[in-house]
Amino acid sequence: MTVTDKGAAPGAKAPAHEAPPVGDLPARPRRGTPWLLTAAMTALLVLLTLTSAGLGAYDISPGDVLTSIAHRAGLGGSELSRVPESVLWNVRFPRIVLALLIGASLGCAGALMQGVFGNPLAEPGVIGVSSGAAVGAVAAISFGLNFLGNWTIPAFAFVTGLGTVLLVYAMSRSGGRTEVVTLILTGIAVNAFTGALIGLFIFFADTAAVNQITFWQLGSLSAATWPKVLAVLPCAALGLAVAPLYARKLDLLSLGERPARHLGVDVERLRIVLVLVIALLTAAAVSVSGIIGFVGLVIPHLLRMAAGPGHRFLLPGSALGGAVVLLAGDLAARTVAEPAELPLGVLTALFGSPFFFWLLRRTRRRQGGWA
Amino acid sequence: MNGMKWLRLPGARPTPPAAVHPGDVLAEAEALHVRLGTREVLSGVDVMARAGEVLALVGPNGAGKSTLLSALAADLPTAAGLVRVHGRPAADWSAHELALRRAVLPQSATLSFPFAVEEVVRMGRAPWAGTALEDEDDPAVATAMAATETLDFAARPFSALSGGERARVALARVLAQRASLLLLDEPTAALDLRHQELVLRICRERALAGDAVVVVLHDLGLAAAYAHRVVILSAGRAVADGPPAEIFTDRLLSDVYRQPVEVFPHPRSGEVLITPRRGS
């Protein structure tokens, strides 16, 4: 302090150059957006659930849907007559819950995978993890295995899905990074190989199993039942519960592996845990409904554009967004061509692949070519 | 790598860093050999980084400067010899404990997703989450950004910045970490004249405040002006270690760089100047 400073009146402001005042940090960008998006998506989810429960071959009014839900929850209301009650609780609701679980799993798995690979184009469908999981599921179906009961197909899908993520991860990384080209080409190779394996299983399967597999492969929720919901639930719930715990560390991982380690992240452990979670979520999604692609690509992308790339919102947000999209997709799939039903996987691919194409072009432009 | 690390619970409390006194050795390499592939990049290097001191690592391309820095950062397995960080063998610290003690600026800053600049700087505070020093997050980020002159683009996405701006943001992140050992790999490479001086002034200030700063530099003039001590590396060995005014000599530098070099005092200030001798 100089003499002149000492002479200053008490309470006078410190000279501006001394220490940068703390309050000078500019307002953090997009702080409110995550809440707004969460609220909007939740509202949409509720709306879609009610619509989806009411619409179909047998229409039920939203009022009746609410009455029935209230009755079952023990909040008054009354039971509907036998047919609508049964349609609602044995057909519509299992399907809705399944769509929510699978959509959430796909959205979250996509966001996680992009974070782990440090590459915005990573997605279970694109890089072949979904088809890897499908190999296990198809094997279980075609050999008629059910030694784990209801959970046989998910368990098989988990094991082969896990193997595939590990394989892709090991093959597409060099020097701690995953280049876009390497990742996509690895995906092509993996998809070709798993396609061949699935073909082999179909070749050896009997006619009934072939029909089952073919239909399942297109990606559909039409055979939803409560036991199927139960089959998916453990994988999906565990994966969705664990993923957000690693949000901060995933943020740090975007700096690269070494810088993340310099900031205290045990990168090896993080990688192993997250690869397991990705395999769990993918297995949950694939084992009942076949390969439903691009949800895990589109949703995290849109959310990143709207609310920034921080994983604390991105992971739960992508789960929520995935649930909304899949529920909407399933509603469309079963109503646009009534009484026939479009396969859901076909529908998501129809909208998702142009988006993927646009994303590829954009990434290429930003990098100034692939070379 | 280390089996014990796996047994550590994720929530286990890391040992907080002890107080640092001027002159304490915060990083140390002892007869260090490092092999990358089949090539021995460092063969028997001894180096010490003391609190209160800026140590510059200089030398020609491929001499092993960055490798030595990585080894001091506990990034690389050692083929022989020992690296100590804060007095303990580097391998004995967990990743988190190391993060509370040393900050590392990599040669090039990359980011997979378009985080805003301020979010990137705030990542430097990650090791302190859940500790008593968490309260310092905001002042640490603000001070680091003011020092590196990055406040102006705090809200912009990192991916939209120029190379020099990115380098300063990366430095701000490292400063915000407030570790007592700073390891900087070519912090001035992408910077203009003014910001080169700025960065090295920051290094001096941090050393003055009691930290140990190790910085890899290509510009010998900057090293001479700002470093308290310089280690000259050549072909994986430390060929000189001392104050720049003493070890920067025509003969040694010409020899190490295989390029005739002239060292002379500035006519007015007396500062050490180094220029290559060009054909007359």
XYZ file of C-alpha atoms in Angstrom:
651
model
C 0.000 0.000 0.000
C 1.268 3.446 -0.795
C 1.073 6.464 1.443
C -1.627 8.049 -0.656
C -3.788 4.940 -0.252
C -3.452 5.152 3.484
C -4.704 8.704 3.372
C -7.817 7.730 1.506
C -11.096 8.073 3.320
C -12.182 4.941 5.187
C -14.507 2.816 3.121
C -13.013 4.082 -0.124
C -12.963 1.507 -2.876
C -9.786 -0.419 -3.492
C -8.057 0.556 -6.729
C -9.499 -1.358 -9.640
C -6.212 -2.977 -10.611
C -5.521 -4.599 -7.256
C -7.468 -7.819 -7.161
C -10.042 -8.689 -9.757
C -13.388 -8.444 -8.038
C -15.130 -11.759 -7.789
C -18.480 -10.510 -8.937
C -16.997 -9.672 -12.320
C -17.536 -13.111 -13.786
C -20.038 -12.761 -16.573
C -23.329 -14.474 -15.988
C -23.023 -18.127 -16.804
C -24.620 -18.755 -20.150
C -27.751 -20.813 -20.570
C -28.258 -21.319 -16.861
C -32.038 -21.406 -17.065
C -32.352 -23.436 -20.241
C -31.917 -26.885 -18.640
C -34.824 -26.273 -16.258
C -37.011 -24.967 -19.033
C -36.215 -27.958 -21.223
C -36.804 -30.391 -18.366
C -40.186 -28.844 -17.638
C -41.175 -28.843 -21.308
C -40.112 -32.436 -21.852
C -41.867 -33.611 -18.693
C -45.073 -31.889 -19.743
C -44.787 -33.435 -23.184
C -44.194 -36.828 -21.629
C -47.340 -36.631 -19.508
C -49.370 -35.414 -22.474
C -48.061 -38.163 -24.735
C -48.673 -40.801 -22.076
C -52.316 -39.784 -21.773
C -52.782 -39.583 -25.546
C -51.000 -42.852 -26.119
C -53.094 -44.576 -23.459
C -56.297 -43.316 -25.043
C -55.637 -43.742 -28.759
C -55.789 -46.994 -30.665
C -58.131 -49.591 -32.076
C -60.265 -49.067 -28.996
C -60.425 -45.357 -28.063
C -60.521 -44.387 -24.403
C -61.077 -40.775 -23.391
C -58.326 -39.012 -21.390
C -60.836 -38.537 -18.569
C -61.419 -42.279 -18.366
C -57.667 -42.902 -18.451
C -57.155 -40.560 -15.502
C -60.090 -42.079 -13.610
C -58.654 -45.537 -14.024
C -55.154 -44.461 -12.981
C -56.559 -42.715 -9.921
C -58.537 -45.834 -9.044
C -55.503 -48.106 -9.252
C -53.395 -45.651 -7.276
C -56.047 -45.659 -4.576
C -56.891 -41.985 -5.060
C -60.596 -42.362 -5.634
C -61.804 -42.648 -9.196
C -63.509 -45.803 -10.345
C -62.817 -48.878 -12.402
C -63.785 -48.693 -16.080
C -65.857 -51.410 -17.640
C -64.111 -54.719 -18.310
C -62.909 -54.145 -21.886
C -61.386 -50.645 -21.621
C -59.863 -51.522 -18.258
C -58.186 -54.554 -19.734
C -57.063 -52.725 -22.900
C -55.590 -49.974 -20.777
C -53.740 -52.097 -18.224
C -52.812 -55.189 -20.223
C -52.088 -53.654 -23.631
C -51.504 -49.912 -23.554
C -49.678 -49.311 -20.279
C -47.082 -52.081 -20.618
C -46.349 -50.721 -24.057
C -46.054 -47.156 -22.809
C -43.791 -48.136 -19.930
C -41.657 -50.199 -22.287
C -41.386 -47.271 -24.721
C -40.336 -44.981 -21.864
C -37.729 -47.406 -20.545
C -36.265 -48.145 -23.942
C -36.310 -44.525 -25.085
C -34.611 -43.407 -21.877
C -32.010 -46.157 -22.218
C -31.258 -45.290 -25.828
C -31.010 -41.546 -25.220
C -28.807 -41.958 -22.169
C -26.621 -44.615 -23.816
C -26.019 -42.291 -26.770
C -25.015 -39.353 -24.582
C -22.744 -41.583 -22.485
C -21.120 -43.122 -25.477
C -20.386 -39.754 -27.061
C -18.814 -38.653 -23.787
C -16.695 -41.775 -23.343
C -15.484 -41.772 -26.932
C -15.085 -37.993 -26.922
C -16.805 -38.075 -30.262
C -20.209 -36.579 -31.050
C -20.965 -39.215 -33.676
C -20.746 -42.216 -31.393
C -24.074 -44.007 -30.957
C -24.883 -47.638 -30.143
C -26.563 -48.171 -33.521
C -23.968 -46.382 -35.624
C -20.911 -48.079 -34.199
C -22.435 -51.549 -34.085
C -23.025 -52.039 -30.360
C -26.764 -52.458 -30.874
C -26.218 -55.136 -33.480
C -23.618 -56.693 -31.197
C -26.253 -56.947 -28.501
C -28.690 -58.202 -31.125
C -26.383 -61.153 -31.855
C -26.813 -62.376 -28.298
C -30.555 -61.814 -28.367
C -30.932 -63.626 -31.691
C -28.797 -66.512 -30.457
C -31.035 -66.876 -27.421
C -34.189 -66.766 -29.549
C -33.008 -69.099 -32.282
C -31.711 -71.761 -29.892
C -34.831 -71.396 -27.767
C -32.727 -70.795 -24.654
C -34.461 -69.754 -21.470
C -32.384 -71.022 -18.563
C -32.535 -67.539 -17.003
C -36.265 -67.375 -17.647
C -37.511 -63.985 -18.655
C -34.032 -62.492 -18.364
C -32.304 -64.861 -20.797
C -32.523 -62.589 -23.826
C -31.435 -59.414 -21.993
C -28.559 -61.315 -20.375
C -27.335 -62.617 -23.721
C -27.736 -59.189 -25.289
C -25.727 -57.679 -22.421
C -22.849 -60.116 -22.798
C -22.458 -59.744 -26.557
C -23.163 -56.012 -26.387
C -20.427 -55.604 -23.781
C -18.019 -57.574 -25.939
C -18.817 -55.318 -28.871
C -18.322 -52.034 -26.977
C -14.971 -53.265 -25.699
C -13.958 -54.337 -29.182
C -14.998 -51.079 -30.834
C -13.368 -49.075 -28.068
C -10.092 -50.923 -28.366
C -10.062 -50.802 -32.156
C -11.121 -47.235 -32.789
C -8.832 -45.440 -30.369
C -5.327 -44.327 -30.974
C -3.279 -42.010 -28.831
C -6.139 -41.488 -26.400
C -8.525 -40.123 -29.012
C -11.128 -41.514 -31.378
C -11.180 -40.004 -34.811
C -14.510 -39.797 -36.582
C -13.395 -41.752 -39.616
C -11.894 -44.575 -37.576
C -15.011 -44.806 -35.454
C -17.434 -44.920 -38.388
C -15.323 -47.405 -40.316
C -15.008 -49.604 -37.246
C -18.791 -49.392 -36.974
C -19.185 -50.543 -40.562
C -16.875 -53.490 -39.983
C -18.623 -54.463 -36.755
C -22.074 -54.104 -38.300
C -21.012 -56.320 -41.224
C -19.685 -59.006 -38.915
C -22.646 -58.985 -36.528
C -24.976 -58.992 -39.532
C -23.276 -62.154 -40.733
C -23.597 -63.766 -37.304
C -27.276 -62.871 -37.089
C -27.716 -64.307 -40.604
C -26.070 -67.529 -39.508
C -28.350 -67.876 -36.495
C -31.395 -67.235 -38.659
C -30.146 -69.842 -41.121
C -29.999 -72.465 -38.382
C -33.227 -71.460 -36.678
C -36.619 -73.094 -37.321
C -39.430 -71.257 -39.088
C -41.195 -70.036 -35.966
C -37.959 -68.593 -34.585
C -37.152 -67.016 -37.965
C -40.474 -65.197 -37.965
C -39.934 -64.054 -34.424
C -36.428 -62.799 -35.181
C -37.362 -61.030 -38.391
C -40.160 -59.139 -36.753
C -38.070 -58.356 -33.698
C -35.200 -57.079 -35.843
C -37.310 -54.335 -37.360
C -37.706 -52.833 -33.927
C -41.205 -52.846 -32.541
C -42.992 -52.570 -29.228
C -46.159 -54.290 -30.393
C -45.599 -57.404 -28.303
C -45.280 -55.476 -25.065
C -46.428 -57.241 -21.906
C -45.688 -56.702 -18.208
C -43.237 -59.642 -18.114
C -41.298 -57.966 -20.937
C -41.242 -54.737 -18.971
C -39.865 -56.701 -16.040
C -37.241 -58.262 -18.284
C -35.920 -54.847 -19.324
C -36.361 -53.066 -16.023
C -33.240 -54.220 -14.091
C -30.769 -53.328 -16.866
C -32.431 -50.041 -17.696
C -32.961 -48.921 -14.098
C -29.431 -49.777 -13.021
C -27.912 -48.056 -16.051
C -30.062 -44.948 -15.728
C -29.349 -44.671 -12.005
C -25.581 -45.018 -12.319
C -24.977 -42.837 -15.384
C -25.639 -39.379 -13.828
C -23.110 -40.100 -11.043
C -20.356 -39.791 -13.618
C -21.536 -36.551 -15.227
C -18.786 -34.305 -13.822
C -16.072 -36.760 -14.710
C -17.379 -37.021 -18.260
C -17.158 -33.237 -18.522
C -13.493 -33.448 -17.554
C -12.920 -36.302 -19.985
C -13.800 -33.971 -22.845
C -10.448 -32.260 -22.193
C -8.763 -35.512 -23.188
C -7.559 -38.471 -21.159
C -4.389 -37.003 -19.751
C -5.841 -33.648 -18.718
C -8.740 -35.505 -17.094
C -6.239 -37.569 -15.139
C -4.393 -34.388 -14.172
C -7.652 -33.190 -12.659
C -7.942 -36.285 -10.521
C -10.121 -38.561 -12.643
C -9.218 -42.233 -12.452
C -9.686 -42.605 -16.192
C -9.262 -46.389 -16.330
C -11.941 -46.958 -13.726
C -14.262 -44.396 -15.311
C -13.930 -46.073 -18.677
C -14.686 -49.546 -17.387
C -17.719 -48.454 -15.375
C -19.175 -46.452 -18.231
C -18.615 -49.156 -20.824
C -20.525 -51.509 -18.523
C -23.336 -48.983 -18.172
C -23.510 -48.471 -21.933
C -23.738 -52.228 -22.449
C -26.497 -52.474 -19.819
C -28.573 -49.727 -21.418
C -28.089 -51.016 -24.944
C -28.970 -54.549 -23.895
C -32.117 -53.268 -22.197
C -33.169 -51.463 -25.350
C -32.268 -54.141 -27.866
C -33.445 -57.278 -26.091
C -37.182 -56.596 -26.419
C -37.497 -54.244 -29.284
C -34.704 -55.002 -31.710
C -32.529 -52.269 -33.108
C -34.054 -48.827 -32.821
C -31.398 -46.541 -34.179
C -30.519 -42.854 -34.058
C -32.449 -41.908 -30.912
C -29.148 -41.872 -29.038
C -27.645 -39.668 -31.705
C -30.354 -37.110 -32.333
C -31.514 -36.401 -28.774
C -28.161 -35.648 -27.123
C -27.276 -33.480 -30.096
C -30.362 -31.344 -29.947
C -29.971 -30.957 -26.183
C -26.321 -30.005 -26.515
C -27.268 -27.329 -29.018
C -29.988 -25.978 -26.754
C -28.423 -26.233 -23.312
C -24.692 -26.733 -23.765
C -22.589 -29.867 -23.452
C -22.456 -30.210 -19.640
C -23.243 -33.814 -18.770
C -25.058 -33.033 -15.531
C -28.034 -32.007 -17.615
C -27.191 -33.920 -20.770
C -27.365 -37.424 -19.266
C -30.751 -37.216 -17.483
C -32.002 -34.846 -20.190
C -31.180 -37.318 -22.941
C -32.943 -40.071 -21.009
C -36.031 -37.882 -20.688
C -35.847 -36.741 -24.312
C -35.327 -40.296 -25.533
C -38.414 -41.399 -23.621
C -40.475 -38.591 -25.165
C -39.288 -39.344 -28.690
C -39.774 -43.075 -28.449
C -43.231 -42.706 -26.987
C -44.174 -40.263 -29.754
C -42.588 -42.548 -32.326
C -44.469 -45.569 -31.081
C -47.719 -43.631 -31.013
C -47.131 -42.633 -34.634
C -46.026 -46.132 -35.627
C -49.262 -47.692 -34.435
C -51.691 -44.951 -35.509
C -50.588 -43.505 -38.881
C -51.268 -46.677 -40.867
C -54.112 -48.071 -38.750
C -54.962 -50.894 -38.437
C -51.517 -51.915 -39.673
C -48.478 -51.026 -37.583
C -45.219 -49.560 -38.838
C -42.077 -51.012 -37.301
C -40.710 -48.425 -34.887
C -37.090 -49.031 -35.862
C -37.962 -48.267 -39.469
C -39.602 -45.024 -38.416
C -36.690 -43.769 -36.283
C -34.217 -44.666 -39.017
C -36.341 -42.824 -41.552
C -35.997 -39.601 -39.590
C -32.679 -40.304 -37.903
C -30.478 -41.145 -40.870
C -30.912 -37.805 -42.663
C -29.969 -36.148 -39.381
C -26.919 -38.363 -39.152
C -26.022 -37.437 -42.707
C -26.312 -33.728 -41.904
C -24.178 -34.221 -38.809
C -21.507 -35.991 -40.823
C -21.401 -33.187 -43.361
C -21.177 -30.592 -40.626
C -18.398 -32.413 -38.790
C -16.522 -32.817 -42.024
C -16.869 -29.148 -42.880
C -15.654 -28.108 -39.433
C -12.618 -30.320 -39.636
C -11.908 -29.252 -43.195
C -12.177 -32.755 -44.640
C -11.348 -36.158 -43.222
C -7.724 -36.388 -44.213
C -1.455 -50.667 -13.460
C -1.277 -50.534 -9.691
C -3.399 -53.184 -8.028
C -3.829 -51.164 -4.848
C -5.578 -48.356 -6.674
C -8.449 -50.650 -7.465
C -9.048 -51.442 -3.838
C -9.436 -47.790 -2.941
C -13.070 -46.862 -2.507
C -14.311 -44.180 -4.880
C -15.359 -42.039 -1.936
C -12.138 -42.504 0.039
C -10.804 -39.144 1.243
C -7.598 -38.097 -0.445
C -4.797 -36.778 1.759
C -4.979 -32.974 1.577
C -1.768 -31.250 0.500
C 0.546 -30.085 3.291
C 1.698 -26.471 3.539
C 4.558 -25.634 1.186
C 7.592 -23.579 2.246
C 9.998 -21.734 -0.057
C 12.785 -24.030 -1.153
C 10.811 -27.254 -0.637
C 11.432 -29.717 -3.449
C 7.977 -30.278 -4.978
C 9.017 -32.414 -7.944
C 12.153 -34.370 -8.417
C 13.559 -36.812 -10.945
C 16.379 -39.064 -9.791
C 18.542 -40.857 -12.360
C 15.420 -41.023 -14.489
C 15.262 -43.261 -17.527
C 12.146 -43.221 -19.705
C 11.575 -45.423 -22.690
C 8.891 -44.701 -25.306
C 8.585 -47.771 -27.493
C 12.124 -48.991 -28.038
C 13.718 -45.543 -27.881
C 15.255 -44.342 -24.664
C 14.044 -40.747 -24.531
C 15.531 -39.868 -21.156
C 18.723 -41.517 -19.969
C 19.636 -40.671 -16.429
C 18.199 -37.225 -15.794
C 18.356 -35.550 -12.387
C 16.128 -32.535 -11.917
C 14.578 -30.706 -8.979
C 11.741 -28.190 -8.940
C 11.708 -26.061 -5.792
C 8.931 -23.951 -4.339
C 9.464 -20.277 -5.104
C 11.346 -20.910 -8.306
C 10.691 -20.871 -12.055
C 12.574 -23.723 -13.678
C 12.829 -23.660 -17.466
C 13.502 -26.786 -19.493
C 15.152 -25.933 -22.809
C 16.870 -27.870 -25.545
C 16.565 -28.775 -29.203
C 13.612 -30.694 -30.668
C 13.505 -34.285 -29.482
C 15.810 -33.647 -26.532
C 13.194 -34.996 -24.114
C 11.786 -31.782 -22.611
C 8.123 -32.740 -22.872
C 8.887 -36.296 -21.817
C 10.645 -35.025 -18.702
C 7.681 -32.778 -17.940
C 5.257 -35.691 -18.388
C 7.396 -37.834 -16.132
C 7.338 -35.118 -13.439
C 3.554 -34.996 -13.894
C 3.459 -38.743 -13.129
C 2.033 -39.502 -16.567
C 4.700 -41.901 -17.730
C 6.032 -45.166 -16.374
C 9.717 -44.911 -15.587
C 12.114 -47.499 -16.995
C 14.561 -46.807 -14.162
C 15.079 -44.150 -11.538
C 12.441 -42.367 -9.524
C 10.058 -39.435 -9.751
C 8.955 -37.816 -6.506
C 6.074 -35.397 -6.230
C 5.789 -33.501 -2.952
C 8.401 -35.802 -1.466
C 6.621 -39.053 -2.205
C 7.177 -41.443 -5.131
C 4.703 -40.370 -7.824
C 3.168 -43.852 -8.082
C 2.143 -43.759 -4.412
C -0.320 -40.918 -4.944
C -3.821 -41.482 -6.269
C -4.947 -39.487 -9.312
C -6.998 -37.258 -7.022
C -4.185 -36.644 -4.568
C -1.883 -35.696 -7.430
C -4.516 -33.303 -8.771
C -4.469 -31.426 -5.461
C -0.701 -31.013 -5.736
C 0.216 -30.397 -9.333
C -1.409 -28.836 -12.383
C -0.331 -29.625 -15.926
C -0.693 -27.577 -19.095
C -0.509 -29.857 -22.123
C 1.198 -28.780 -25.317
C -2.044 -28.485 -27.254
C -5.470 -27.866 -25.813
C -8.346 -29.823 -27.321
C -11.954 -30.222 -26.302
C -14.432 -32.781 -27.624
C -17.538 -30.726 -26.908
C -18.195 -26.992 -27.209
C -18.076 -25.997 -23.527
C -18.073 -22.278 -22.810
C -14.729 -20.756 -21.870
C -15.731 -20.150 -18.269
C -16.911 -23.761 -17.913
C -13.527 -24.939 -19.188
C -11.677 -22.809 -16.637
C -14.017 -24.046 -13.919
C -13.017 -27.632 -14.759
C -9.710 -26.741 -13.118
C -11.554 -26.591 -9.804
C -12.795 -30.198 -10.059
C -10.184 -31.668 -7.664
C -11.379 -29.363 -4.873
C -15.034 -30.381 -5.083
C -16.181 -31.527 -1.649
C -13.196 -30.027 0.187
C -13.056 -26.941 2.388
C -11.404 -25.025 -0.464
C -14.460 -25.459 -2.669
C -15.516 -21.983 -1.534
C -12.551 -20.573 -3.426
C -13.963 -21.782 -6.745
C -15.394 -18.473 -7.899
C -12.454 -16.264 -6.883
C -9.984 -18.814 -8.286
C -11.748 -18.880 -11.646
C -12.158 -15.099 -11.758
C -8.529 -14.435 -10.799
C -7.174 -16.954 -13.296
C -9.281 -15.520 -16.099
C -8.330 -11.953 -15.268
C -4.639 -12.858 -15.146
C -4.743 -14.548 -18.553
C -6.977 -11.836 -20.076
C -9.682 -14.304 -21.004
C -12.633 -12.648 -19.252
C -13.692 -10.931 -22.456
C -14.745 -14.172 -24.076
C -15.869 -16.052 -20.963
C -19.229 -16.952 -22.458
C -17.997 -17.973 -25.894
C -17.628 -21.647 -26.790
C -14.036 -22.842 -26.576
C -14.254 -24.242 -30.104
C -14.859 -20.751 -31.518
C -11.558 -19.353 -30.205
C -8.293 -18.801 -32.033
C -5.222 -20.875 -31.198
C -3.719 -18.201 -28.977
C -6.974 -17.636 -27.123
C -7.356 -21.362 -26.526
C -3.846 -21.544 -25.144
C -4.640 -18.783 -22.648
C -7.912 -20.430 -21.618
C -6.054 -23.689 -21.054
C -3.559 -21.805 -18.905
C -6.397 -20.171 -16.964
C -7.783 -23.638 -16.217
C -4.400 -24.753 -14.929
C -4.026 -21.619 -12.767
C -7.536 -22.033 -11.359
C -6.517 -25.457 -10.081
C -4.277 -23.632 -7.561
C -1.838 -26.494 -7.203
C 1.539 -25.662 -5.712
C 3.407 -27.376 -8.542
C 2.808 -26.030 -12.049
C 4.045 -27.990 -15.049
C 3.645 -26.046 -18.295
C 4.529 -27.523 -21.677
C 5.336 -24.712 -24.103
C 2.755 -22.254 -22.748
C 3.994 -19.549 -25.112
C 4.017 -21.535 -28.364
C 0.800 -20.113 -29.834
C 1.032 -16.648 -28.293
C 1.880 -13.197 -29.584
C 4.670 -11.120 -28.081
C 2.518 -9.404 -25.472
C 0.918 -12.598 -24.242
C 4.229 -14.469 -24.142
C 5.487 -11.866 -21.717
C 2.193 -11.983 -19.824
C 2.363 -15.752 -19.361
C 5.928 -15.710 -18.096
C 5.143 -12.828 -15.765
C 2.376 -15.023 -14.347
C 4.926 -17.811 -13.885
C 7.178 -15.405 -11.960
C 4.256 -14.248 -9.820
C 3.250 -17.789 -8.981
C 6.836 -18.606 -8.023
C 6.972 -15.463 -5.903
C 3.780 -16.581 -4.180
C 5.572 -19.784 -3.207
C 4.708 -22.252 -5.969
C 7.132 -24.326 -7.999
C 6.857 -23.650 -11.722
C 8.406 -25.884 -14.365
C 8.076 -24.580 -17.888
C 9.220 -25.994 -21.223
C 10.401 -23.147 -23.459
C 11.818 -22.852 -26.931
C 12.623 -19.164 -26.695
C 15.973 -18.925 -24.920
C 15.530 -15.166 -24.506
C 12.337 -15.733 -22.491
C 14.073 -18.413 -20.448
C 16.968 -16.072 -19.738
C 14.659 -13.239 -18.751
C 12.187 -15.079 -16.538
C 13.606 -18.364 -15.254
C 15.433 -18.560 -11.948
C 17.051 -21.739 -13.095
C 17.402 -23.486 -16.439
C 18.026 -27.111 -17.286
C 19.404 -27.672 -20.776
C 18.491 -31.055 -22.201
C 20.258 -32.667 -25.089
C 19.615 -36.164 -26.417
C 17.914 -37.324 -23.248
C 20.455 -35.952 -20.795
C 20.651 -32.809 -18.707
C 23.833 -31.137 -19.894
C 23.569 -28.026 -17.726
C 21.589 -26.892 -14.700
C 21.848 -23.452 -13.160
C 20.893 -19.772 -13.405
C 20.553 -18.726 -17.063
C 23.232 -16.051 -16.789
C 25.755 -18.690 -15.755
C 24.967 -21.563 -18.070
C 23.941 -19.781 -21.270
C 27.301 -19.553 -23.007
C 28.177 -19.346 -26.698
C 29.944 -22.651 -26.585
C 27.396 -24.725 -24.765
C 24.396 -23.441 -26.734
C 26.173 -23.681 -30.106
C 27.112 -27.201 -29.212
C 23.680 -28.313 -27.992
C 21.701 -26.724 -30.838
C 24.333 -27.553 -33.501
C 24.000 -23.966 -34.654
C 26.456 -21.153 -33.919
C 24.891 -18.978 -31.232
C 25.990 -15.703 -29.696
C 25.200 -14.715 -26.122
C 25.728 -11.084 -25.155
C 24.396 -8.510 -22.706
C 21.825 -5.966 -23.806
C 23.603 -2.650 -24.392
C 21.253 -0.734 -22.092
C 19.648 -3.143 -19.626
C 22.396 -5.744 -19.469
C 19.844 -8.565 -19.949
C 21.125 -11.748 -21.541
C 20.401 -11.818 -25.285
C 20.776 -14.887 -27.454
C 20.836 -14.840 -31.239
C 21.902 -17.372 -33.807
C 25.068 -16.364 -35.668
C 24.008 -15.995 -39.279
C 26.333 -16.106 -42.260
C 27.995 -12.646 -42.517
